[in-house]
mmCIF file of C-alpha atoms in Angstrom:
data_model
loop_
_atom_site.group_PDB
_atom_site.id
_atom_site.type_symbol
_atom_site.label_atom_id
_atom_site.label_comp_id
_atom_site.label_asym_id
_atom_site.label_seq_id
_atom_site.Cartn_x
_atom_site.Cartn_y
_atom_site.Cartn_z
ATOM 1 C CA THR A 1 18.795 -14.383 10.186
ATOM 2 C CA MET A 2 16.361 -15.532 12.762
ATOM 3 C CA VAL A 3 17.114 -12.752 15.115
ATOM 4 C CA THR A 4 16.849 -10.225 12.346
ATOM 5 C CA ALA A 5 13.506 -11.565 11.244
ATOM 6 C CA TYR A 6 12.110 -11.670 14.741
ATOM 7 C CA GLN A 7 13.184 -7.953 15.373
ATOM 8 C CA ASN A 8 11.854 -6.686 12.095
ATOM 9 C CA ALA A 9 8.507 -8.368 12.707
ATOM 10 C CA PHE A 10 8.432 -7.102 16.493
ATOM 11 C CA ASP A 11 9.246 -3.424 15.726
ATOM 12 C CA ILE A 12 6.510 -3.359 12.947
ATOM 13 C CA LEU A 13 4.071 -4.632 15.684
ATOM 14 C CA LYS A 14 5.383 -1.837 17.897
ATOM 15 C CA GLU A 15 4.982 0.723 15.476
ATOM 16 C CA VAL A 16 1.504 -0.130 14.201
ATOM 17 C CA ALA A 17 0.517 0.102 17.654
ATOM 18 C CA ASP A 18 2.295 3.183 18.806
ATOM 19 C CA PRO A 19 -0.086 6.324 18.775
ATOM 20 C CA GLU A 20 3.091 8.582 18.208
ATOM 21 C CA SER A 21 4.654 6.530 15.520
ATOM 22 C CA THR A 22 5.874 8.450 12.577
ATOM 23 C CA LEU A 23 6.366 5.318 10.117
ATOM 24 C CA ASP A 24 4.893 5.945 6.830
ATOM 25 C CA THR A 25 1.820 3.856 5.827
ATOM 26 C CA TYR A 26 1.927 1.410 8.862
ATOM 27 C CA GLY A 27 2.361 3.587 11.803
ATOM 28 C CA GLN A 28 -0.608 4.259 14.071
ATOM 29 C CA THR A 29 -2.769 2.094 11.987
ATOM 30 C CA LEU A 30 -3.678 -0.512 14.918
ATOM 31 C CA VAL A 31 -3.565 1.600 18.263
ATOM 32 C CA GLY A 32 -5.430 0.065 20.697
ATOM 33 C CA ASP A 33 -5.893 -3.245 18.774
ATOM 34 C CA SER A 34 -5.817 -6.428 20.914
ATOM 35 C CA THR A 35 -4.753 -8.265 17.679
ATOM 36 C CA VAL A 36 -1.371 -6.756 18.010
ATOM 37 C CA VAL A 37 -1.060 -7.756 21.743
ATOM 38 C CA TYR A 38 -2.004 -11.275 20.907
ATOM 39 C CA LEU A 39 0.670 -11.342 17.979
ATOM 40 C CA ARG A 40 3.273 -9.994 20.153
ATOM 41 C CA SER A 41 2.643 -12.332 22.818
ATOM 42 C CA GLN A 42 2.623 -15.413 20.405
ATOM 43 C CA LEU A 43 5.947 -14.031 18.695
ATOM 44 C CA LYS A 44 7.672 -13.908 22.025
ATOM 45 C CA SER A 45 6.203 -17.419 23.394
ATOM 46 C CA MET A 46 7.548 -19.087 20.409
ATOM 47 C CA PHE A 47 11.235 -18.309 21.427
ATOM 48 C CA THR A 48 11.206 -18.585 25.104
ATOM 49 C CA GLY A 49 11.325 -21.680 27.440
ATOM 50 C CA GLN A 50 12.520 -24.878 26.698
ATOM 51 C CA SER A 51 12.423 -26.651 22.927
ATOM 52 C CA SER A 52 9.943 -29.202 22.441
ATOM 53 C CA THR A 53 12.727 -31.429 21.216
ATOM 54 C CA GLY A 54 15.419 -30.245 23.539
ATOM 55 C CA GLY A 55 18.619 -31.936 23.578
ATOM 56 C CA THR A 56 20.439 -33.111 26.698
ATOM 57 C CA ASP A 57 22.918 -30.289 27.123
ATOM 58 C CA VAL A 58 21.047 -27.415 25.243
ATOM 59 C CA ASN A 59 17.268 -27.017 25.245
ATOM 60 C CA ALA A 60 16.788 -23.314 25.294
ATOM 61 C CA LEU A 61 17.878 -20.327 22.976
ATOM 62 C CA TRP A 62 19.495 -18.679 25.718
ATOM 63 C CA GLN A 63 22.178 -21.445 25.769
ATOM 64 C CA MET A 64 22.812 -20.803 22.288
ATOM 65 C CA GLY A 65 23.183 -16.941 22.896
ATOM 66 C CA VAL A 66 19.583 -15.776 21.779
ATOM 67 C CA SER A 67 18.105 -13.677 24.430
ATOM 68 C CA ILE A 68 14.751 -11.500 24.737
ATOM 69 C CA ASP A 69 14.849 -8.731 27.025
ATOM 70 C CA GLN A 70 12.068 -7.290 29.255
ATOM 71 C CA TYR A 71 11.016 -4.963 26.254
ATOM 72 C CA GLY A 72 10.624 -7.763 23.567
ATOM 73 C CA LYS A 73 14.046 -6.880 21.802
ATOM 74 C CA MET A 74 15.860 -10.197 20.800
ATOM 75 C CA SER A 75 19.716 -10.262 20.593
ATOM 76 C CA LEU A 76 22.358 -12.476 19.626
ATOM 77 C CA ASP A 77 25.736 -13.326 21.507
ATOM 78 C CA GLU A 78 27.640 -14.730 18.727
ATOM 79 C CA ASP A 79 30.564 -16.217 20.916
ATOM 80 C CA LYS A 80 27.901 -18.185 22.909
ATOM 81 C CA LEU A 81 26.437 -19.551 19.726
ATOM 82 C CA ASN A 82 29.935 -20.592 18.191
ATOM 83 C CA THR A 83 30.473 -22.266 21.473
ATOM 84 C CA ALA A 84 27.298 -24.227 21.275
ATOM 85 C CA LEU A 85 27.930 -25.102 17.886
ATOM 86 C CA SER A 86 31.399 -26.320 18.543
ATOM 87 C CA ASP A 87 30.717 -28.299 21.652
ATOM 88 C CA HIS A 88 26.783 -29.395 21.470
ATOM 89 C CA PHE A 89 26.048 -29.248 17.641
ATOM 90 C CA ASP A 90 23.505 -32.220 17.613
ATOM 91 C CA ASP A 91 21.783 -30.843 20.784
ATOM 92 C CA VAL A 92 21.773 -27.306 18.654
ATOM 93 C CA VAL A 93 20.214 -29.061 15.677
ATOM 94 C CA LYS A 94 17.779 -31.031 17.835
ATOM 95 C CA THR A 95 16.552 -28.187 19.870
ATOM 96 C CA MET A 96 16.012 -25.993 16.995
ATOM 97 C CA THR A 97 14.442 -28.455 14.353
ATOM 98 C CA GLY A 98 13.920 -31.711 16.182
ATOM 99 C CA GLY A 99 16.384 -33.402 13.762
ATOM 100 C CA TYR A 100 13.626 -32.957 10.778
ATOM 101 C CA ASN A 101 14.033 -31.327 7.528
ATOM 102 C CA ASN A 102 11.005 -29.714 5.585
ATOM 103 C CA LEU A 103 8.284 -30.929 8.154
ATOM 104 C CA GLY A 104 4.991 -29.768 6.762
ATOM 105 C CA SER A 105 2.822 -26.963 8.525
ATOM 106 C CA TYR A 106 0.122 -29.940 9.147
ATOM 107 C CA SER A 107 2.651 -32.307 10.876
ATOM 108 C CA THR A 108 1.729 -32.969 14.433
ATOM 109 C CA LEU A 109 5.447 -33.899 15.019
ATOM 110 C CA ALA A 110 7.247 -31.542 17.743
ATOM 111 C CA ALA A 111 9.952 -29.766 15.697
ATOM 112 C CA GLY A 112 11.988 -27.729 17.880
ATOM 113 C CA PHE A 113 12.212 -23.788 18.011
ATOM 114 C CA ALA A 114 12.090 -23.442 14.357
ATOM 115 C CA GLY A 115 9.632 -25.810 13.113
ATOM 116 C CA ASP A 116 7.237 -25.078 15.879
ATOM 117 C CA ALA A 117 7.481 -21.426 15.001
ATOM 118 C CA PHE A 118 7.179 -22.283 11.331
ATOM 119 C CA LYS A 119 3.807 -24.259 11.924
ATOM 120 C CA LYS A 120 2.288 -21.502 14.263
ATOM 121 C CA LEU A 121 3.459 -18.761 12.000
ATOM 122 C CA THR A 122 1.726 -20.816 9.040
ATOM 123 C CA THR A 123 -1.692 -20.822 10.942
ATOM 124 C CA ILE A 124 -1.408 -17.265 11.893
ATOM 125 C CA THR A 125 -1.221 -16.190 8.353
ATOM 126 C CA SER A 126 -3.337 -18.537 6.464
ATOM 127 C CA ALA A 127 -6.649 -18.035 5.169
ATOM 128 C CA THR A 128 -8.477 -18.731 8.256
ATOM 129 C CA GLY A 129 -5.874 -17.184 10.739
ATOM 130 C CA ILE A 130 -6.161 -14.484 12.979
ATOM 131 C CA LEU A 131 -4.546 -11.812 10.265
ATOM 132 C CA GLN A 132 -6.900 -12.915 7.466
ATOM 133 C CA THR A 133 -10.348 -12.881 9.591
ATOM 134 C CA ARG A 134 -9.423 -9.377 11.262
ATOM 135 C CA SER A 135 -8.653 -8.334 7.834
ATOM 136 C CA ASP A 136 -12.102 -9.689 6.495
ATOM 137 C CA ASN A 137 -14.074 -8.100 9.386
ATOM 138 C CA ALA A 138 -12.566 -5.013 8.872
ATOM 139 C CA SER A 139 -13.449 -5.199 5.351
ATOM 140 C CA GLN A 140 -17.027 -5.751 6.122
ATOM 141 C CA LYS A 141 -17.066 -2.999 8.639
ATOM 142 C CA LYS A 142 -15.948 -0.576 6.038
ATOM 143 C CA VAL A 143 -18.448 -1.691 3.631
ATOM 144 C CA GLY A 144 -21.224 -1.071 6.203
ATOM 145 C CA TYR A 145 -19.627 2.335 7.166
ATOM 146 C CA GLU A 146 -19.783 3.262 3.354
ATOM 147 C CA ALA A 147 -23.417 2.402 3.048
ATOM 148 C CA ASP A 148 -24.144 4.314 6.200
ATOM 149 C CA LEU A 149 -22.422 7.375 4.912
ATOM 150 C CA GLU A 150 -24.413 6.849 1.475
ATOM 151 C CA LYS A 151 -27.833 6.732 3.514
ATOM 152 C CA LEU A 152 -26.624 9.576 5.705
ATOM 153 C CA ASP A 153 -25.664 11.763 2.717
ATOM 154 C CA VAL A 154 -29.359 10.851 1.093
ATOM 155 C CA ARG A 155 -31.051 12.035 4.081
ATOM 156 C CA MET A 156 -28.740 15.413 4.393
ATOM 157 C CA LYS A 157 -29.631 16.336 0.956
ATOM 158 C CA SER A 158 -33.192 15.363 1.289
ATOM 159 C CA LEU A 159 -33.309 17.797 4.741
ATOM 160 C CA LEU A 160 -31.613 20.130 2.956
ATOM 161 C CA ALA A 161 -34.022 20.283 0.132
ATOM 162 C CA ARG A 162 -36.772 20.397 2.523
ATOM 163 C CA TYR A 163 -35.354 23.455 4.476
ATOM 164 C CA THR A 164 -34.190 25.159 1.158
ATOM 165 C CA LYS A 165 -38.122 24.903 0.221
ATOM 166 C CA GLN A 166 -39.420 26.021 3.808
ATOM 167 C CA PHE A 167 -36.841 28.964 3.545
ATOM 168 C CA GLY A 168 -38.192 29.865 0.259
ATOM 169 C CA ASN A 169 -41.872 29.582 1.124
ATOM 170 C CA MET A 170 -40.994 31.712 4.409
ATOM 171 C CA GLU A 171 -39.331 34.383 2.381
ATOM 172 C CA SER A 172 -42.369 34.622 -0.027
ATOM 173 C CA LEU A 173 -44.506 34.833 2.871
ATOM 174 C CA ILE A 174 -42.383 37.516 4.246
ATOM 175 C CA ALA A 175 -42.725 39.619 1.225
ATOM 176 C CA GLN A 176 -46.339 38.976 1.086
ATOM 177 C CA PHE A 177 -46.753 40.555 4.731
ATOM 178 C CA ASN A 178 -44.519 43.301 3.536
ATOM 179 C CA VAL A 179 -46.724 44.183 0.514
ATOM 180 C CA THR A 180 -49.729 43.934 2.678
ATOM 181 C CA LYS A 181 -48.339 46.111 5.577
ATOM 182 C CA SER A 182 -47.330 48.677 2.699
ATOM 183 C CA SER A 183 -51.006 48.700 1.408
ATOM 184 C CA LEU A 184 -52.382 48.931 4.933
ATOM 185 C CA LYS A 185 -50.244 51.913 5.644
ATOM 186 C CA SER A 186 -51.357 53.628 2.658
ATOM 187 C CA THR A 187 -55.052 52.945 3.382
ATOM 188 C CA PHE A 188 -54.458 54.147 7.101
ATOM 189 C CA ASP A 189 -52.557 57.343 5.903
ATOM 190 C CA ALA A 190 -55.431 58.188 3.243
ATOM 191 C CA MET A 191 -57.898 57.559 6.021
ATOM 192 C CA ASN A 192 -56.066 59.853 8.625
ATOM 193 C CA LYS A 193 -55.613 62.566 5.773
ATOM 194 C CA ALA A 194 -59.557 62.385 4.931
ATOM 195 C CA SER A 195 -60.288 62.840 8.793
ATOM 196 C CA SER A 196 -57.965 65.537 9.046
ATOM 197 C CA SER A 197 -59.291 67.229 6.478
ATOM 198 C CA ASN A 198 -62.983 67.201 7.751
#
């Protein structure tokens, strides 16, 4: 279950950052966002290295058959896990939970891979965590962009009205010039006709 949950989280973080993702809704939504890099790093660090409450013979996940490759993919060797559980059950429990049950997210006690990951994930997803903070910042920027677009729309409408009026005035002026030109042409034609008659 832990491996599946980890892999699901890691996969979705990969999809949101992938500029070529075809995943509906979430794909390509956070391309280039540093939050994704931070979350992937935090997620990986929760399950690598030694446990904060390691046992005598088992103190790392790889000793229980859990491994993470260079691309961040987690996998489970069930034979290794079964051997660890059969031969070092108490160490496995201590390494995973510190021997505690139901520690709260505010506990300062070291709680093994599972307990420490729970506390870290609770912080990340809390009302003051990075996810909510980034979401709030994005919402504020969206409101700002919408306000800017409304102002731009007003300016564009005003500009359109001004140019439309100027265009109308120009057409009126051209029409007046054409009337004057016709009038002058008639006058000149009449003068030429009169002078050629004399």
